Short mmCIF file of C-alpha atoms (C1' of nucleotides) in Angstrom, two decimals:
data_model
loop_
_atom_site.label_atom_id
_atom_site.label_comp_id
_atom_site.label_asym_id
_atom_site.label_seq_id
_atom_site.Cartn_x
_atom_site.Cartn_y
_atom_site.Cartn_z
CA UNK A 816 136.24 167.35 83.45
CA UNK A 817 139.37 166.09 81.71
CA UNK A 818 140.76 169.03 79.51
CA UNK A 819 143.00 170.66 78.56
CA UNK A 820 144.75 170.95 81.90
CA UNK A 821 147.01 168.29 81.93
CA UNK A 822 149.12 169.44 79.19
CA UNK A 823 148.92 172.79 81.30
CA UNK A 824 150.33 171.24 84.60
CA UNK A 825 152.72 168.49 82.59
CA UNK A 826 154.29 171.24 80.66
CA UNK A 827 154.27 174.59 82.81
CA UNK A 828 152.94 175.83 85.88
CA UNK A 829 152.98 179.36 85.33
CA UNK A 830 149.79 181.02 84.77
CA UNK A 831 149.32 183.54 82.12
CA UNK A 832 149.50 186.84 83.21
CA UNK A 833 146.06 187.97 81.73
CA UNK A 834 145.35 191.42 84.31
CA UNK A 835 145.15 193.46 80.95
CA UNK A 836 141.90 191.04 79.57
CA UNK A 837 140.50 191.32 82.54
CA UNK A 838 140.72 195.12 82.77
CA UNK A 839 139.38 194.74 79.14
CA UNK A 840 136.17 192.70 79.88
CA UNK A 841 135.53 194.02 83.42
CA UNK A 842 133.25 197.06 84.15
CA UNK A 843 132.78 196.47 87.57
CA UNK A 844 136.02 194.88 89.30
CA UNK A 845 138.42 197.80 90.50
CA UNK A 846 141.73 197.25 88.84
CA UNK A 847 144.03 197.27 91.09
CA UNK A 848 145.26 193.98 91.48
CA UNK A 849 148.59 194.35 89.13
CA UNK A 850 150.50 194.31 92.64
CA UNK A 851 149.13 190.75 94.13
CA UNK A 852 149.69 189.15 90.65
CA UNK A 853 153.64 189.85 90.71
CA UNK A 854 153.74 188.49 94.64
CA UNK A 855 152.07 185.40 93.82
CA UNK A 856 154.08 185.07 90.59
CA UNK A 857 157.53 185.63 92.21
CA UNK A 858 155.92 183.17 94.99
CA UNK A 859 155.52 180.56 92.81
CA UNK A 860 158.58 180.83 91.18
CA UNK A 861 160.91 180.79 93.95
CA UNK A 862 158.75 177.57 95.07
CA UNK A 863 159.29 176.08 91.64
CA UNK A 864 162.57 176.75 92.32
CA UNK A 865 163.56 174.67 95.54
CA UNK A 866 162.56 171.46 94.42
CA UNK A 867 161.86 168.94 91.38
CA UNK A 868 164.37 170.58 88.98
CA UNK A 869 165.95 167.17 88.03
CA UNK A 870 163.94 165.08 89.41
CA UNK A 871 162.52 162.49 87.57
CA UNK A 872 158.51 162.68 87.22
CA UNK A 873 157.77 159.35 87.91
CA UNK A 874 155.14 159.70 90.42
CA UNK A 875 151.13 160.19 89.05
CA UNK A 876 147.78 161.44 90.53
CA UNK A 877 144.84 159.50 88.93
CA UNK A 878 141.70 160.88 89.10
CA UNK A 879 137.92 159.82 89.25
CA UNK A 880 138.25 156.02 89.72
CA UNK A 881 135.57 154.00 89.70
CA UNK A 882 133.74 153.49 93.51
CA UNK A 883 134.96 150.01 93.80
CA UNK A 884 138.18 149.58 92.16
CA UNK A 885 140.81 148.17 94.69
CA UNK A 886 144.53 149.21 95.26
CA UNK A 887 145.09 146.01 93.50
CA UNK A 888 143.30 146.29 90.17
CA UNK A 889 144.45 149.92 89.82
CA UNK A 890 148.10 148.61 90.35
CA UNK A 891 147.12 145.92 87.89
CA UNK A 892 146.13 148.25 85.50
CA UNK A 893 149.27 150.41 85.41
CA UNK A 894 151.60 147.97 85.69
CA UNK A 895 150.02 147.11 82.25
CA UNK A 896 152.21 150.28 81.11
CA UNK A 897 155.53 148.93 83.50
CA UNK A 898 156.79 148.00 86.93
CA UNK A 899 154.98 149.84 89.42
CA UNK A 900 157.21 151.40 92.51
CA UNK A 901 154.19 151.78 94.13
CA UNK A 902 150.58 152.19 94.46
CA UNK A 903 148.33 154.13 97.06
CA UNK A 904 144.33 154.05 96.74
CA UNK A 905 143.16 157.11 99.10
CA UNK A 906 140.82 156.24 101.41
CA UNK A 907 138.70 157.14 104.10
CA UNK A 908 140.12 156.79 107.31
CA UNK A 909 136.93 155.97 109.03
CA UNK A 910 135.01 153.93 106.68
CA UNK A 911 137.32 152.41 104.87
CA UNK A 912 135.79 153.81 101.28
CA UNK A 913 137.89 154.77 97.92
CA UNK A 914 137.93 158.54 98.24
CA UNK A 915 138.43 157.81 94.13
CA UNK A 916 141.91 158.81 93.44
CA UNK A 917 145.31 157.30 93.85
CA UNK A 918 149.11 158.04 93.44
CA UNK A 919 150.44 155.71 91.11
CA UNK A 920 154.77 155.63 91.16
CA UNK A 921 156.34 153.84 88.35
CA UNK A 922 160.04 152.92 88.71
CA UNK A 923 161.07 155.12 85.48
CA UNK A 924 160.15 158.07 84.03
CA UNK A 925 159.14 156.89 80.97
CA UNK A 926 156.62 154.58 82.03
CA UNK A 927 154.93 157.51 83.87
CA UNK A 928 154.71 159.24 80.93
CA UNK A 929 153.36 156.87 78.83
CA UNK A 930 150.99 155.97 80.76
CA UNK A 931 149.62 159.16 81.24
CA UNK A 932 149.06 159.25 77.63
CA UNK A 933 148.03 155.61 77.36
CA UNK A 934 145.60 155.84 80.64
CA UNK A 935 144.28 159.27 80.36
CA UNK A 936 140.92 159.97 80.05
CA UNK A 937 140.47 155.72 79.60
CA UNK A 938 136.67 154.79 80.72
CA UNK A 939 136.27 152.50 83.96
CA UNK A 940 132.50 151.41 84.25
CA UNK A 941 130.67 154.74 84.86
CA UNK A 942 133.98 157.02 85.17
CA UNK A 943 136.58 158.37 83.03
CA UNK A 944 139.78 158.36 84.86
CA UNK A 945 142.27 161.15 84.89
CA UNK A 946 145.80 160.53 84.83
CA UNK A 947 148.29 163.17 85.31
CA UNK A 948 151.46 164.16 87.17
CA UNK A 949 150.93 164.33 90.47
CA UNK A 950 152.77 167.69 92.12
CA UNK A 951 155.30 167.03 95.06
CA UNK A 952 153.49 167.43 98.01
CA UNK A 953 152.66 170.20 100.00
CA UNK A 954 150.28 172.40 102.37
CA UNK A 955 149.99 175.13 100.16
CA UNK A 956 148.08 173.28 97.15
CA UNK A 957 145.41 171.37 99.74
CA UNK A 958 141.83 173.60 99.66
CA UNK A 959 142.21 175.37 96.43
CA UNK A 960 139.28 174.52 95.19
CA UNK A 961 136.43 177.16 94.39
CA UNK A 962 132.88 177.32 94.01
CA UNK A 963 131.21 180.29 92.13
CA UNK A 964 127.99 180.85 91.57
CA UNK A 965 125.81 183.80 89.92
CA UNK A 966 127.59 183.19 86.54
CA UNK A 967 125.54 184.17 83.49
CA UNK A 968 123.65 180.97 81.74
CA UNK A 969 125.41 181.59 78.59
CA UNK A 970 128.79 181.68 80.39
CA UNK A 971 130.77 178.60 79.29
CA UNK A 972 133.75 176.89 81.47
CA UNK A 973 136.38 179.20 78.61
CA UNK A 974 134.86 181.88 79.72
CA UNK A 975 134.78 180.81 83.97
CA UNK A 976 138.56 180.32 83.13
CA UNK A 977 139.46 183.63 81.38
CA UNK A 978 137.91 185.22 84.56
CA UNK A 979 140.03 183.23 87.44
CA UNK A 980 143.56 183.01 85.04
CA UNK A 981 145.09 186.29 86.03
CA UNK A 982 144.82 184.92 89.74
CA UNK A 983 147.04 181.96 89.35
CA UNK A 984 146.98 178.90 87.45
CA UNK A 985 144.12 176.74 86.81
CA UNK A 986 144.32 172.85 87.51
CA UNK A 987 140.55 172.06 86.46
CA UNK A 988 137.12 173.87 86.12
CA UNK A 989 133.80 172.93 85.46
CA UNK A 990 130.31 174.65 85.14
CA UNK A 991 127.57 172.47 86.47
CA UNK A 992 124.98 171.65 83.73
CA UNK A 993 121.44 170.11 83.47
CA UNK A 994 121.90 166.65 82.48
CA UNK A 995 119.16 166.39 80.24
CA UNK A 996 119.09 170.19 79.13
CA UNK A 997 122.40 170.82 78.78
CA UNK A 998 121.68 174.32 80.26
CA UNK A 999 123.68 176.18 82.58
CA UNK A 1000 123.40 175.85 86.36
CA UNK A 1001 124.88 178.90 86.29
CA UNK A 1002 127.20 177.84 89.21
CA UNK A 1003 130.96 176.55 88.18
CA UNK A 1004 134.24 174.91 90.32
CA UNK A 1005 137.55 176.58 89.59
CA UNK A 1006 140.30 174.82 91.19
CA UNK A 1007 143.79 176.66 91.48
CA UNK A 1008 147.08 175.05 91.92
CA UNK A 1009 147.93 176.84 95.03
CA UNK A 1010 145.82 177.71 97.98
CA UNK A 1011 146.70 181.70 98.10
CA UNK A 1012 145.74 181.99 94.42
CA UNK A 1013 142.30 180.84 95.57
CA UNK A 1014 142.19 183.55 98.28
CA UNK A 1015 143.32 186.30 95.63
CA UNK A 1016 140.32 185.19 93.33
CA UNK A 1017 138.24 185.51 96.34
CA UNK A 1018 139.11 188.95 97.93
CA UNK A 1019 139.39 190.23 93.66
CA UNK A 1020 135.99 188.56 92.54
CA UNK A 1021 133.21 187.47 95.46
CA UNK A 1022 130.40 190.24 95.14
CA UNK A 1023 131.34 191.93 92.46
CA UNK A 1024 129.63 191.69 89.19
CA UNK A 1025 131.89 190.72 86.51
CA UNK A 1026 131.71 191.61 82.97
CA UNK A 1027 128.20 193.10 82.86
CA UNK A 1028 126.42 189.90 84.38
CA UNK A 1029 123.17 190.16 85.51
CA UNK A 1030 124.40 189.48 89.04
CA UNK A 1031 126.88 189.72 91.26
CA UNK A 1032 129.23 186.57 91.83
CA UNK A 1033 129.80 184.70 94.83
CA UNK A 1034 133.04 183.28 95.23
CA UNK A 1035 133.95 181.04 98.28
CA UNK A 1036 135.96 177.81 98.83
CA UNK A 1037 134.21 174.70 97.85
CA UNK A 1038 132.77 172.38 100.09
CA UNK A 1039 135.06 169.94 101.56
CA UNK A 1040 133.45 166.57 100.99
CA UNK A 1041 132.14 164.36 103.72
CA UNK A 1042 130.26 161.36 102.86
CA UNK A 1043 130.90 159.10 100.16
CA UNK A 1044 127.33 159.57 97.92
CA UNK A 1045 126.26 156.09 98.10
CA UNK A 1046 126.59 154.44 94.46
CA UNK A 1047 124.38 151.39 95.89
CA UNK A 1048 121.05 153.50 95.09
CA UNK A 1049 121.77 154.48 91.46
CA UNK A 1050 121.15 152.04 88.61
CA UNK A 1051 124.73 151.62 87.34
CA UNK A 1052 122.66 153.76 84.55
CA UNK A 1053 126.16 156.09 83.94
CA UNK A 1054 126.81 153.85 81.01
CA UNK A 1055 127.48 157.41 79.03
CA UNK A 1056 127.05 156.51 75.50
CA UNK A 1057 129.99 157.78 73.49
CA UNK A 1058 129.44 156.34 69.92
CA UNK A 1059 133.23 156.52 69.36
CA UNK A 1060 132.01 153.76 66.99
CA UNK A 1061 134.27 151.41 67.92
CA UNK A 1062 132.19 148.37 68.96
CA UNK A 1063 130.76 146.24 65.87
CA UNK A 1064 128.97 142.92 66.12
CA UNK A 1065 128.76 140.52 63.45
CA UNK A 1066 126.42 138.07 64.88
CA UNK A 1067 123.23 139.24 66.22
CA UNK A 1068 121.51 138.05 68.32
CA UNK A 1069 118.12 137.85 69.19
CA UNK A 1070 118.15 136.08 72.80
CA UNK A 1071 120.75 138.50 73.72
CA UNK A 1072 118.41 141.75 74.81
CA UNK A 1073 121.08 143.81 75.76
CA UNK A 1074 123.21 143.79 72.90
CA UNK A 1075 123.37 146.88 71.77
CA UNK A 1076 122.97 148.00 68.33
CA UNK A 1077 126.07 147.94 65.71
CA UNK A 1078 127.33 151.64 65.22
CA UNK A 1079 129.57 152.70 62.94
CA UNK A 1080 133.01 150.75 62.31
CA UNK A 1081 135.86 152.05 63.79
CA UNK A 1082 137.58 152.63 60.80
CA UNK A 1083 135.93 155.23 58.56
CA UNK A 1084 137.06 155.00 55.00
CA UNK A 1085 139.37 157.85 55.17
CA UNK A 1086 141.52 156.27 57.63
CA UNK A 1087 141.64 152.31 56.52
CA UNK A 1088 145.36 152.10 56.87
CA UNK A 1089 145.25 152.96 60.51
CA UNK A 1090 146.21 149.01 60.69
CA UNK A 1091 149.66 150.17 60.89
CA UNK A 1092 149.80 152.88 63.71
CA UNK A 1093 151.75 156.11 62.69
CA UNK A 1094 151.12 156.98 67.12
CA UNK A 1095 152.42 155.24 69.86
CA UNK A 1096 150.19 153.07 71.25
CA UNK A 1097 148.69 149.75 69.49
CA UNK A 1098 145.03 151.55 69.94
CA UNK A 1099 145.85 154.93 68.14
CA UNK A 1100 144.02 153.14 65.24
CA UNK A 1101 140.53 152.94 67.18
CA UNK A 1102 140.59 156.78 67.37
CA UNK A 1103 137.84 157.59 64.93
CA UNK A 1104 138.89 160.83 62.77
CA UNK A 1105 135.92 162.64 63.92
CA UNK A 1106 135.37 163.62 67.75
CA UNK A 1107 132.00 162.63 69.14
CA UNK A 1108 130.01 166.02 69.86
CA UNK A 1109 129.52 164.76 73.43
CA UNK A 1110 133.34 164.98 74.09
CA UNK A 1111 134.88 167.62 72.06
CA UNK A 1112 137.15 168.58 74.84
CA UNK A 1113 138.40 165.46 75.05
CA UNK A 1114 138.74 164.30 71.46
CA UNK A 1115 140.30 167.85 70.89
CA UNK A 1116 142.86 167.81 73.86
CA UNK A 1117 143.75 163.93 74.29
CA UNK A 1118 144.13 163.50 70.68
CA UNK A 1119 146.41 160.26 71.66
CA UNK A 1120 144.27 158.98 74.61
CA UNK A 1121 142.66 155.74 73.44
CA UNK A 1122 139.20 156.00 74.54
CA UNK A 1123 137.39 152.90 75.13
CA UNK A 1124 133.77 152.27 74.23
CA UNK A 1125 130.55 152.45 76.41
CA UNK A 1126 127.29 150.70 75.99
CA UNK A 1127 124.34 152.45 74.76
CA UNK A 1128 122.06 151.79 77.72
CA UNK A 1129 122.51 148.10 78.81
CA UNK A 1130 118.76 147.68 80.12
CA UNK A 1131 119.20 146.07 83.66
CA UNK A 1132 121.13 143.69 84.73
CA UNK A 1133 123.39 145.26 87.38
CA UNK A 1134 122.27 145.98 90.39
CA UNK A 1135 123.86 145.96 93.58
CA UNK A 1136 124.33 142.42 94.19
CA UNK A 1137 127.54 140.84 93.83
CA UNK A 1138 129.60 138.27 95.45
CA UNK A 1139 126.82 136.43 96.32
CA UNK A 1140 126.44 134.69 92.75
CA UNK A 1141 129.91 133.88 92.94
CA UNK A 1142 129.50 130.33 94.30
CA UNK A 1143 125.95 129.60 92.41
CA UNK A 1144 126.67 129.74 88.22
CA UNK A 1145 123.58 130.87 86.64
CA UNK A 1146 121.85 128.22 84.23
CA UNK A 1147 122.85 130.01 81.37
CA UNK A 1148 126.34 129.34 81.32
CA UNK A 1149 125.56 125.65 82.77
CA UNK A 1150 127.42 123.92 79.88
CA UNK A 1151 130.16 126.46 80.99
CA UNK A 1152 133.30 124.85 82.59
CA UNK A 1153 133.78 125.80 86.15
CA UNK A 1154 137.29 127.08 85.23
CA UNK A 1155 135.86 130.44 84.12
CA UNK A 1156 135.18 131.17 87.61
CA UNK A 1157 137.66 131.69 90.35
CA UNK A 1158 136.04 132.49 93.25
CA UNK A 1159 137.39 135.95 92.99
CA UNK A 1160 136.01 136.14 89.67
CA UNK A 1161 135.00 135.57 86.24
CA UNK A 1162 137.71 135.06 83.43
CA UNK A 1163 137.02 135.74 79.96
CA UNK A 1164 138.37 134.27 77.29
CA UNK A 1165 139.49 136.71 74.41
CA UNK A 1166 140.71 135.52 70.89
CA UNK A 1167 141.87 136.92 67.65
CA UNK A 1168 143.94 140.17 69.50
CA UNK A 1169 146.80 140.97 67.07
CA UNK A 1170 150.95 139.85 67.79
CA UNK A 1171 151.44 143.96 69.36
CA UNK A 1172 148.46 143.57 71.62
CA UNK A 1173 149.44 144.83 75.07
CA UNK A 1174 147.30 144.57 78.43
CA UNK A 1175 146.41 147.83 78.24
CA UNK A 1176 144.24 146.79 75.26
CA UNK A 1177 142.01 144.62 77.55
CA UNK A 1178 141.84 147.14 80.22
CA UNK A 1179 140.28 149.57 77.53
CA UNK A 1180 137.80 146.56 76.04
CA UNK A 1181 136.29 145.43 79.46
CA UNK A 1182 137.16 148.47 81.96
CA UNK A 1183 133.86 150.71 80.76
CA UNK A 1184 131.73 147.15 81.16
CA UNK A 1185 132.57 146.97 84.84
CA UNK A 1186 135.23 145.81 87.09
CA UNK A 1187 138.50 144.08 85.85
CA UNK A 1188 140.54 142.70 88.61
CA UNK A 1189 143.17 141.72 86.09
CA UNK A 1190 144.23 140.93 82.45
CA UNK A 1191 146.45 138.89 80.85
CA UNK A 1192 148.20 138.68 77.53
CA UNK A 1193 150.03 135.61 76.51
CA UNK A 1194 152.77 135.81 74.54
CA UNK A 1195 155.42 133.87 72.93
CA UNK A 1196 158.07 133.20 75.36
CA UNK A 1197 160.78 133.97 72.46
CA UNK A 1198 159.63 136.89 70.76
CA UNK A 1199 157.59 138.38 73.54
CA UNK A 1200 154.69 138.85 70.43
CA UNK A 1201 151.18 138.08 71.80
CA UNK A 1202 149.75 134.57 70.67
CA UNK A 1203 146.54 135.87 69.83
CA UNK A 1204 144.55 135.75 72.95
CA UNK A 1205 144.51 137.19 76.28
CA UNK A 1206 142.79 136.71 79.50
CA UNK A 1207 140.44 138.67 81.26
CA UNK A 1208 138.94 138.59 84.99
CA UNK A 1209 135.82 140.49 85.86
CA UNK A 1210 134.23 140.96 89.05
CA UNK A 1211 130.85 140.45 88.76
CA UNK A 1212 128.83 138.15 86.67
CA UNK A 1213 126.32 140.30 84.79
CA UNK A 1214 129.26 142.88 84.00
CA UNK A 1215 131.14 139.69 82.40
CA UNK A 1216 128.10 138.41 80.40
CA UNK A 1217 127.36 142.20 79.07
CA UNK A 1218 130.93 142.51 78.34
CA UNK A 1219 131.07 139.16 76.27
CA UNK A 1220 128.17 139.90 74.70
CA UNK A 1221 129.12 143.29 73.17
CA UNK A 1222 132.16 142.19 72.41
CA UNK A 1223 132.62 138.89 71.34
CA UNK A 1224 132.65 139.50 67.10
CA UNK A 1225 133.63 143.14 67.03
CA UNK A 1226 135.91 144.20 64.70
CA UNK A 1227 138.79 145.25 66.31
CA UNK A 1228 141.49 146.55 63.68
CA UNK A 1229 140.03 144.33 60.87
CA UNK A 1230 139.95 141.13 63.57
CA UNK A 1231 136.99 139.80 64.61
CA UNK A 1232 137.06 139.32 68.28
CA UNK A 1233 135.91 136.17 70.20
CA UNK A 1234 134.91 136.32 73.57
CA UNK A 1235 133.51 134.02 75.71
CA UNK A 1236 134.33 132.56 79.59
CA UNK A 1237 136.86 130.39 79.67
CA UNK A 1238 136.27 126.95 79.22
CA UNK A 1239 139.31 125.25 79.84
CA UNK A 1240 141.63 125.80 83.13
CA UNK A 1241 145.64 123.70 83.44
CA UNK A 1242 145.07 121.96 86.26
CA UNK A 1243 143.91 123.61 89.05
CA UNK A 1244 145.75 122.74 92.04
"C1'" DC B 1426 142.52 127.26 59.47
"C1'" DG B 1427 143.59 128.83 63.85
"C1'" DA B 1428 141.74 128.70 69.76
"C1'" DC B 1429 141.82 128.79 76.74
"C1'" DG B 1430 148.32 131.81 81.09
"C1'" DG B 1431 150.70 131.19 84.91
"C1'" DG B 1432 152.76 132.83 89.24
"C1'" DA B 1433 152.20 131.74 93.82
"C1'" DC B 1434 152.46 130.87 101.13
"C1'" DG B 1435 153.19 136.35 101.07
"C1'" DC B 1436 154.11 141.52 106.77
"C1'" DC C 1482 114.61 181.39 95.30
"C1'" DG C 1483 118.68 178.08 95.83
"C1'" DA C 1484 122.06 175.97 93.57
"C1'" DC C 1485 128.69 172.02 95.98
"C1'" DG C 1486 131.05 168.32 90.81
"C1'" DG C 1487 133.53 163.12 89.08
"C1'" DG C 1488 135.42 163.70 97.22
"C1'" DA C 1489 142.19 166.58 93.22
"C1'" DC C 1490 147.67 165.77 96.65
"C1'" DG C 1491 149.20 160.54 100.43
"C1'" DC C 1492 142.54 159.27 105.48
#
DNA sequence: CGACGGGACGC
DNA sequence: CGACGGGACGC
C-alpha cells in the first residue's frame, strides 16, 4: 500500500523507540527486549554512518509497475520530470518477465525529488506506482519482509505497525482484506528496512499472543516469490474506481457504451481558483478538496501526488489480444488517417492543454487507461510554453479508443479537452 | 476562433 | 481449518 512510509524513509530512518507501548499493550510478550533494541539501534546508526552523508539522492526505487510496461516507457515517463542517468526494469532472469519495479537515476537531485512527488502514487492501468528513494544497496536489507498471521479481525495495519515499530523501522505493511467485504483476513505483511530487525520481530513476537488476541501470532519471513501470477487470465477488470471526480464529459454519447458516467467536476466550488496553482506541479489543481473514502491513506499522506483518474468499470473490451490488430484498423476508425498508427502504436491527438502543460500531464490522463509508450508536448520553440496540444502513443487499440472516449471533452482546469487519433502525420519518410 | 511533433541508423 | 500482497533493492 502506498502510505505514509515514504516520507518515513525520505526523511529518517530511525525507528521510534516504542519498547515502553509495547510493554503498555502487551500481556503476554516477556519484556525483555530493551537490550536488542539499543544493538540494532547503534547498528543502524553506525551503518547510516559510513555512507550517503553527502551524497546526492538522485537514484529512485519505483514500485508496483504495471505487468507490461517496458524499460523504455518507464524511462519515458520519468524523463517527463528530467534527464534520466539511467533506467533499470528488474526482471526475471529466466523468463524474461517485469518483476514490477525499477531503479530510476536522474542526473540531479532535484529531479529525483520532484518526481517522487510528481510520480508517486500516479495510476498505470490496473496499478498505482510507488516512487521513492531507493536505499544504497546492500545484503542486509534483501528478505526483510514478514508475514503474520493470527491477528485479530478488528486489528487494522496502525495497529500491525505499533506492534513491529519497537523492532526496527517499517518500510511498508499491509493487512490482507476481503475484496468485496472489506473484512480482515486476519493475516498482514510487515516489511522492515533491515534484515536483522525482521529476525528480532520474529524471535520477540512468533507464538506469542499479543495484546490479549484471541490467538497466538505466527510470525515468519514471507514467501519469496516465484512465478509471475499470470495477468493473461484476469479481465483487465482492476480498473479501481476512484471517483477523484476529475473526468467530465460534455458530449454524451449514446453509441459509445463504455463511456462512463459524468461524476463530479474537478473543481468543487470551494476551490474554483485552483486555476492558478498555489503547489508545485501544473495538476495540484485536479486534487479535489475532499479525499475519496477508498483512499484515505493516500489522499491524507500524498497530499501533493496528482492522482490520475480510473474508469468506473469499462465493460469489455480488453482482453489479451494485442499486437495482432496492429496491422488491421478496425472499421470504426476507417475514415481515420493511417498516421494515427505507427506500427508500434496508436497516437492520440490531445487539444486544448493549457501554455504550463508538462508531459507528465499526459502520463497521468492516459497511464490508468492502459499502456503509454510515450507522450509528447509541443511547445513554442521561443518561450518553451506548450502550444496547446500534445501527443500521445498507446499500445493497444481498445485501451486508445476507451481512453479517447473518456476523455475527449473533459474539463480539465476549465478547458475542454479534445481527443481523438491523429489524423494528420508530416511526411512520413 | 483556435487545431495534428519531431528526432532518428543506434552496442 | 487455512490463509503469502501489488514479486520492495539491481534476475
Amino acid at each position: 500500500m502506498i502510505s505514509v512510509k515514504n516520507a518515513q524513509m525520505s526523511s529518517c530512518y530511525q525507528p521510534a523507540n516504542d519498547a515502553s507501548m509495547l510493554d503498555a499493550n502487551n500481556n503476554c510478550i516477556a519484556h525483555s527486549n530493551s537490550q536488542l533494541f539499543n544493538q540494532s539501534f547503534n547498528q543502524d546508526e553506525s551503518m547510516n554512518g559510513e555512507h550517503d552523508i553527502n551524497e546526492p539522492k538522485t537514484n529512485l526505487i519505483v514500485n508496483y509497475l504495471p505487468q507490461n510496461m517496458t524499460q523504455d516507457e518507464i524511462k519515458a515517463l520519468f524523463s517527463s520530470i528530467g534527464p534520466v542517468e539511467s533506467c533499470k526494469l528488474i526482471k526475471d532472469k529466466l523468463t524474461g518477465q517485469s518483476l514490477g519495479y525499477a531503479f530510476v537515476n536522474y542526473q540531479i537531485q532535484g529531479d529525483a525529488e520532484k518526481a517522487v512527488n510528481t510520480l508517486n502514487g500516479m495510476r498505470l492501468q490496473n496499478k498505482t506506482i510507488k516512487v521513492s528513494h531507493a536505499r544504497p544497496s546492500s545484503e542486509s536489507i534483501k528478505g526483510a519482509n514478514l508475514y503474520v498471521c493470527g491477528l485479530d479481525k478488528d486489528f487494522g495495519q496502525a495497529d500491525l505497525e505499533k506492534m513491529f515499530s519497537s523492532f526496527g523501522t517499517i518500510i511498508s505493511s499491509k493487512i490482507l482484506s476481503d475484496p468485496k467485504t472489506g473484512a480482515s483476513k486476519g493475516v498482514g505483511f510487515v516489511r522492515f528496512d533491515q534484515r536483522y530487525e525482521a529476525e528480532i520481530a520474529i524471535s520477540e513476537l512468533n507464538g506469542k499472543c499479543y495484546d490479549n488476541m484471541q490467538e497466538p501470532l505466527i510470525v515468519k519471513f514471507a514467501n519469496s516469490p516465484t512465478s509471475v501470477k499470470s495477468v493473461m487470465g484476469l479481465p483487465l477488470a482492476p480498473f479501481i474506481p476512484i471517483n477523484r471526480g476529475f473526468y467530465q464529459p460534455y458530449r454524451p454519447s449514446a453509441s459509445n457504451s463504455y463511456r462512463y458516467s459524468p461524476m463530479t467536476p474537478y473543481c468543487s466550488p470551494d476551490q474554483t481558483s485552483l486555476n492558478t496553482p498555489i503547489l508545485p506541479t501544473p495538476l495540484t489543481g485536479m486534487i479535489p478538496a475532499t479525499p475519496s473514502p477508498q483512499t484515505p491513506s493516500l489522499a491524507t499522506s500524498l497530499p501533493n501526488t496528482p492522482v490520475a483518474p480510473v474508469p468506473t468499470m469499462v465493460p469489455t473490451m480488453v482482453n489479451g489480444q494485442t499486437t495482432a490488430i496492429l496491422s488491421t484498423p478496425p472499421t470504426s476508425i476507417s475514415n481515420t488517417s493511417l498516421s494515427s498508427i505507427n506500427y508500434s502504436g496508436w497516437c492520440i491527438f490531445v487539444y486544448n492543454v493549457g501554455p504550463d502543460t508538462d508531459e507528465s500531464l499526459l502520463w497521468q490522463l492516459f497511464g490508468p487507461f492502459g499502456a503509454v509508450q510515450n507522450v509528447k508536448i509541443i511547445r513554442d520553440q521561443q518561450t518553451l510554453k506548450c502550444k496547446g496540444f500534445g501527443f500521445v502513443t498507446m499500445t493497444n487499440y481498445e485501451e486508445a479508443v476507451t481512453a479517447i472516449n473518456c476523455l475527449n471533452g473533459f474539463n480539465l482546469n476549465n478547458r475542454i479537452l479534445q481527443v481523438s487519433f491523429k489524423t494528420q502525420a508530416k511526411q512520413m519518410y
